[in-house]
mmCIF file of C-alpha atoms in Angstrom:
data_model
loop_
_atom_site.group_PDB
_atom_site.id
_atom_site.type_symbol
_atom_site.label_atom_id
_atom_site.label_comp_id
_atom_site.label_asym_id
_atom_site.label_seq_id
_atom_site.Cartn_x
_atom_site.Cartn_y
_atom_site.Cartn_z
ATOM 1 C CA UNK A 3 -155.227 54.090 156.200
ATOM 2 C CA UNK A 4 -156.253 57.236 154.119
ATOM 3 C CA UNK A 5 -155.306 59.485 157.049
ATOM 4 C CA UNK A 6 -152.254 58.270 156.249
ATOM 5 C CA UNK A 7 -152.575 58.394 152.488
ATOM 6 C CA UNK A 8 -153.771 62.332 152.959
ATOM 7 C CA UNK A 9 -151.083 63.067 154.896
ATOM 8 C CA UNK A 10 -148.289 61.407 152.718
ATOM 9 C CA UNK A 11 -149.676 63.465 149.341
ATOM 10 C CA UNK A 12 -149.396 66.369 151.237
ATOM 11 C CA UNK A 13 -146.200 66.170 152.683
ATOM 12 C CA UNK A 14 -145.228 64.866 148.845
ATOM 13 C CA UNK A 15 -147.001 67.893 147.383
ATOM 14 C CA UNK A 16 -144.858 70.485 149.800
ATOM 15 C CA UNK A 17 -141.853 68.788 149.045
ATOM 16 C CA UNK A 18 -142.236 69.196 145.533
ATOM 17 C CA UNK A 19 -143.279 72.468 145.154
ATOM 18 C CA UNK A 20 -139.964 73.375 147.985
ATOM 19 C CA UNK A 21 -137.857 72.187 145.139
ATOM 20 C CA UNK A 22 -139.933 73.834 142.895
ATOM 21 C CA UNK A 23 -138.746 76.797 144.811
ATOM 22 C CA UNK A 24 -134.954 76.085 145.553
ATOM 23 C CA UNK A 25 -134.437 74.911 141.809
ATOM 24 C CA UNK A 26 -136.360 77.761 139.467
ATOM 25 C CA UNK A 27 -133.223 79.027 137.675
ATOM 26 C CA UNK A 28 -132.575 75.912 136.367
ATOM 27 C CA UNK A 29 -134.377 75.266 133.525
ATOM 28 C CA UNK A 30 -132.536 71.916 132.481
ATOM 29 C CA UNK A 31 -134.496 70.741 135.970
ATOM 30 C CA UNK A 32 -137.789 72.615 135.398
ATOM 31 C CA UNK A 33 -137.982 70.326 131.769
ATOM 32 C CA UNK A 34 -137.657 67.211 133.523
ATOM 33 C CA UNK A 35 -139.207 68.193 136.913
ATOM 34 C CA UNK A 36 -142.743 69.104 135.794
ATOM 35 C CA UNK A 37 -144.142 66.350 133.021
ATOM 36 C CA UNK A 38 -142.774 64.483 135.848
ATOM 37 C CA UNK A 39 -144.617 65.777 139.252
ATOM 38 C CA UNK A 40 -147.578 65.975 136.698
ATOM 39 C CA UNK A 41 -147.724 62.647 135.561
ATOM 40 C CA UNK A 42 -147.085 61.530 139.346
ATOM 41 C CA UNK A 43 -150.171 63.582 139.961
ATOM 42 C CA UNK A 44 -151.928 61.854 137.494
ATOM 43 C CA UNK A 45 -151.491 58.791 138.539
ATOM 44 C CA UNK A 46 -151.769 59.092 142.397
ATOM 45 C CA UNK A 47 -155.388 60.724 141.516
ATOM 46 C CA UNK A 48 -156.021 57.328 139.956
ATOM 47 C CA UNK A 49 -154.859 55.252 141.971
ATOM 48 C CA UNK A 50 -156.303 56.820 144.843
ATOM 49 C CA UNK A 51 -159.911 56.923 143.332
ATOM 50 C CA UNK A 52 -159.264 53.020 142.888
ATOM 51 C CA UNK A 53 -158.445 52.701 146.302
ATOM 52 C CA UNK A 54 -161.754 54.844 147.644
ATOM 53 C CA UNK A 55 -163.559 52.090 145.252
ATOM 54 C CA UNK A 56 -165.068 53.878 143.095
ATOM 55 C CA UNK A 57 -166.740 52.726 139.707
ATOM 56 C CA UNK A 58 -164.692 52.356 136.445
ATOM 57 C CA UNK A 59 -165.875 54.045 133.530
ATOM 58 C CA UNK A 60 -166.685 51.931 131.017
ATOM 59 C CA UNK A 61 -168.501 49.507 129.891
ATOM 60 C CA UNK A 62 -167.458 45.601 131.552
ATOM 61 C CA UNK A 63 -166.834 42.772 129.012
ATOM 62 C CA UNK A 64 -167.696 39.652 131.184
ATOM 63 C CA UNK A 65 -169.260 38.959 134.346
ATOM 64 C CA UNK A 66 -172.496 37.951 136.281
ATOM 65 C CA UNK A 67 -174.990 40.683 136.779
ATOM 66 C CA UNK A 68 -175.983 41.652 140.575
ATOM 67 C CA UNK A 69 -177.496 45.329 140.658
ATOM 68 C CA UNK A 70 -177.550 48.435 139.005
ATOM 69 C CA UNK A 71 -178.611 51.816 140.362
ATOM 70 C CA UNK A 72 -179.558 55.116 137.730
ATOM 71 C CA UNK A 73 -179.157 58.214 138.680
ATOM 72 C CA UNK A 74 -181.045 59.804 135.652
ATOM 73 C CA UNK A 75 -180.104 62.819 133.979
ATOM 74 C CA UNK A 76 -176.086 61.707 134.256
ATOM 75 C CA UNK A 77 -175.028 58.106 135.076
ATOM 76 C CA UNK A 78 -175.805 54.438 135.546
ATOM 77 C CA UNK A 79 -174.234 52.361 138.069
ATOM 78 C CA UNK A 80 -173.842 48.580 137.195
ATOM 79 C CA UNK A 81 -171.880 46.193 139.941
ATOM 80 C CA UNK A 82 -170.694 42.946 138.109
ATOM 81 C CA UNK A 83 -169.335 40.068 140.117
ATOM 82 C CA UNK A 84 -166.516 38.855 137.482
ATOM 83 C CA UNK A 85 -164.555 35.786 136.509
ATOM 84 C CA UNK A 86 -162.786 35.515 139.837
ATOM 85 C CA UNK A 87 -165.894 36.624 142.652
ATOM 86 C CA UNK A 88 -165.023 39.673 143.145
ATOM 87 C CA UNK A 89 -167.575 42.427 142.185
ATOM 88 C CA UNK A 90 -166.824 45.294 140.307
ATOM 89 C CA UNK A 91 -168.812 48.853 139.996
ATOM 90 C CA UNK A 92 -169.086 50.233 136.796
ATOM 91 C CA UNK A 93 -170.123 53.569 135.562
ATOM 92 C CA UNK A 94 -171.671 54.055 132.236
ATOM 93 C CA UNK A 95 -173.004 57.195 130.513
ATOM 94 C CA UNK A 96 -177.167 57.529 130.825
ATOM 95 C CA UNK A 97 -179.100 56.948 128.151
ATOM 96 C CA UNK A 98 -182.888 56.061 127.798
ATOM 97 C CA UNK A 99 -182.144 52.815 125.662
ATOM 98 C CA UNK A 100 -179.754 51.478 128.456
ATOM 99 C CA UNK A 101 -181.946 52.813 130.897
ATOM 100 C CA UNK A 102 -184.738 50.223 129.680
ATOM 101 C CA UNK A 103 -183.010 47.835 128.866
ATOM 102 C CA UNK A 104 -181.255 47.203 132.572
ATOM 103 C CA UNK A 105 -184.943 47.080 133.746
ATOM 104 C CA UNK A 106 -185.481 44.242 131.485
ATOM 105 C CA UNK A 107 -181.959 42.425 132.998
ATOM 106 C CA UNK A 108 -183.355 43.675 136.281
ATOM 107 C CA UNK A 109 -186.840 42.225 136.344
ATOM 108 C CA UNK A 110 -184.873 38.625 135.172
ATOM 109 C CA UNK A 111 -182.558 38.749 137.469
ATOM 110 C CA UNK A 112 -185.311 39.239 140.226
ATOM 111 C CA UNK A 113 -187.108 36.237 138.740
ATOM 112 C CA UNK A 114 -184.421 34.310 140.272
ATOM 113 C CA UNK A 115 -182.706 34.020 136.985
ATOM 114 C CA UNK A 116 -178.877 34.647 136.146
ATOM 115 C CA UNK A 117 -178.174 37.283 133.797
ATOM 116 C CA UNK A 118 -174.628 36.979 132.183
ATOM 117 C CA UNK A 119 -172.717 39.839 130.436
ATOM 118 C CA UNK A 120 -170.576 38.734 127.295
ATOM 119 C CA UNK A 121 -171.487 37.080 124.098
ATOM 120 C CA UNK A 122 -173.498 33.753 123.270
ATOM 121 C CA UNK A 123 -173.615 32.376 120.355
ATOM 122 C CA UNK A 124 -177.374 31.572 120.919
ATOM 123 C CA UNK A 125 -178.411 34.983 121.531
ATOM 124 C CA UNK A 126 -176.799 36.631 118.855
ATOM 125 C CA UNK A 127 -180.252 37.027 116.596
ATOM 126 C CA UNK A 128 -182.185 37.812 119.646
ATOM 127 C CA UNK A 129 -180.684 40.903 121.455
ATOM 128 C CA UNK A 130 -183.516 42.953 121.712
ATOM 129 C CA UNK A 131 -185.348 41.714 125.069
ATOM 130 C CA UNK A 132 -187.653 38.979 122.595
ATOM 131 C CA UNK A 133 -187.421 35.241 123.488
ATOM 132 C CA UNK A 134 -187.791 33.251 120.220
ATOM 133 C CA UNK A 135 -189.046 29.637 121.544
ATOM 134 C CA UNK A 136 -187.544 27.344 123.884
ATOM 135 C CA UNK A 137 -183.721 27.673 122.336
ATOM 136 C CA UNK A 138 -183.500 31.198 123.210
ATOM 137 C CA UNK A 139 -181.989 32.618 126.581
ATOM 138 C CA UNK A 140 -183.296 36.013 127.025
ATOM 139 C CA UNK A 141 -180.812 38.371 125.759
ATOM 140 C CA UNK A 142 -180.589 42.277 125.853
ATOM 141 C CA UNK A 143 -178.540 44.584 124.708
ATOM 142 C CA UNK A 144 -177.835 47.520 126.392
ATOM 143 C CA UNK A 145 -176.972 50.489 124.397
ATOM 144 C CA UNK A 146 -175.175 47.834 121.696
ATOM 145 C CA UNK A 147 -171.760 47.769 124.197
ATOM 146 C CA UNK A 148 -173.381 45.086 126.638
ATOM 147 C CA UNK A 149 -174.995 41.622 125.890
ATOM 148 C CA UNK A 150 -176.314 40.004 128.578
ATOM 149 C CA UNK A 151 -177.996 36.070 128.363
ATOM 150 C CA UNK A 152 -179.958 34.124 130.665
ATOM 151 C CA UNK A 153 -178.019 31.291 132.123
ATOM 152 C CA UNK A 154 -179.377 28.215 132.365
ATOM 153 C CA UNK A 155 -177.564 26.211 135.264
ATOM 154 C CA UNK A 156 -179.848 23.133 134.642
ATOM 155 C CA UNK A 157 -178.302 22.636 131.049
ATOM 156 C CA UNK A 158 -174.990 23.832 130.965
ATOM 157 C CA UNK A 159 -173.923 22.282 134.040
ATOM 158 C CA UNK A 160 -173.113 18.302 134.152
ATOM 159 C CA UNK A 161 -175.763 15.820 135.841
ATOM 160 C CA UNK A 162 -175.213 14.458 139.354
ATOM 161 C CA UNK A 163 -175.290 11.039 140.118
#
C-alpha cells in the first residue's frame, strides 16, 4: 500500500515538473500551474501523514483517556479513544504544568478509574487535581485546554434488574 503510494507521488511529481518544463514560456500557465501543484503538495503531505497515523496537533475536545507518553524537552503524546471507539493520538506542546497534571489523570486511570476529557458541570470549581467531598469527580486541568473528570459508571448508568 505505501509502495504504491511512494511510487504514485513520484511518478506525479515527474510529471509535473515535465510540464513544468514543456510549458515555461507561458506565463498565463505558470499563474495557474504553481499555487496549484503547491497546494496539491500541501495536501498530499497531509493526507499522507494521516494515513502513516500519526498524531494530530492539538489539543482533543472529547473522549476517554487511555495513555499518554512525554517525550520531555518537546512533546506529549495523548491517545484518546473518542465518541465512536476509535482511538486517536494527539500531540500537544510540552509543558511542566501539563506534564504533572497527565500524571495525576495517569495515576487515576491506573486506579482502575475512567478519566473523561470534556466539560462537567460538577467539576467546574474543582479543576486543579483537589477532590472537594463526596460530590466531586476528580478533575484536572491540563494546561487550561483539557478537562478531564472521573466517571462514575455506578451512578450515571441506569440500575439492572
Amino acid at each position: 500500500m505505501i509502495e504504491s503510494l511512494i511510487f504514485g507521488l513520484v511518478v506525479f511529481a515527474v510529471i509535473c515538473l515535465w510540464v513544468l518544463i514543456e510549458q515555461r514560456k507561458s506565463p498565463k500557465f505558470l499563474i495557474w500551474f504553481i499555487p496549484l501543484f503547491l497546494v496539491l503538495v500541501t495536501s498530499t503531505y497531509i493526507t499522507y501523514t494521516s494515513i502513516l497515523g500519526h498524531p494530530k496537533e492539538g489539543v482533543p475536545k472529547k473522549g476517554l483517556y487511555l495513555k499518554h507518553h512525554i517525550d520531555e524537552p518537546n512533546w506529549i503524546y495523548l491517545w484518546v479513544l473518542s465518541k465512536d471507539n476509535i482511538p486517536m493520538g494527539y500531540k500537544i506542546v510540552y509543558s511542566r504544568e501539563v506534564h504533572n497534571s497527565l500524571l495525576g489523570v495517569q495515576g487515576k486511570a491506573e486506579e482502575g478509574k475512567f478519566m473523561i476529557l470534556g466539560d462537567d458541570e460538577v467539576v467546574a470549581g474543582d479543576l486543579d487535581g483537589e477532590e472537594d467531598g463526596e460530590e466531586s469527580r476528580g478533575g484536572f486541568t491540563v494546561g487550561g485546554d483539557i478537562s478531564f473528570y472521573e466517571w462514575d459508571y455506578f451512578a450515571a448508568m441506569p440500575p439492572k434488574d
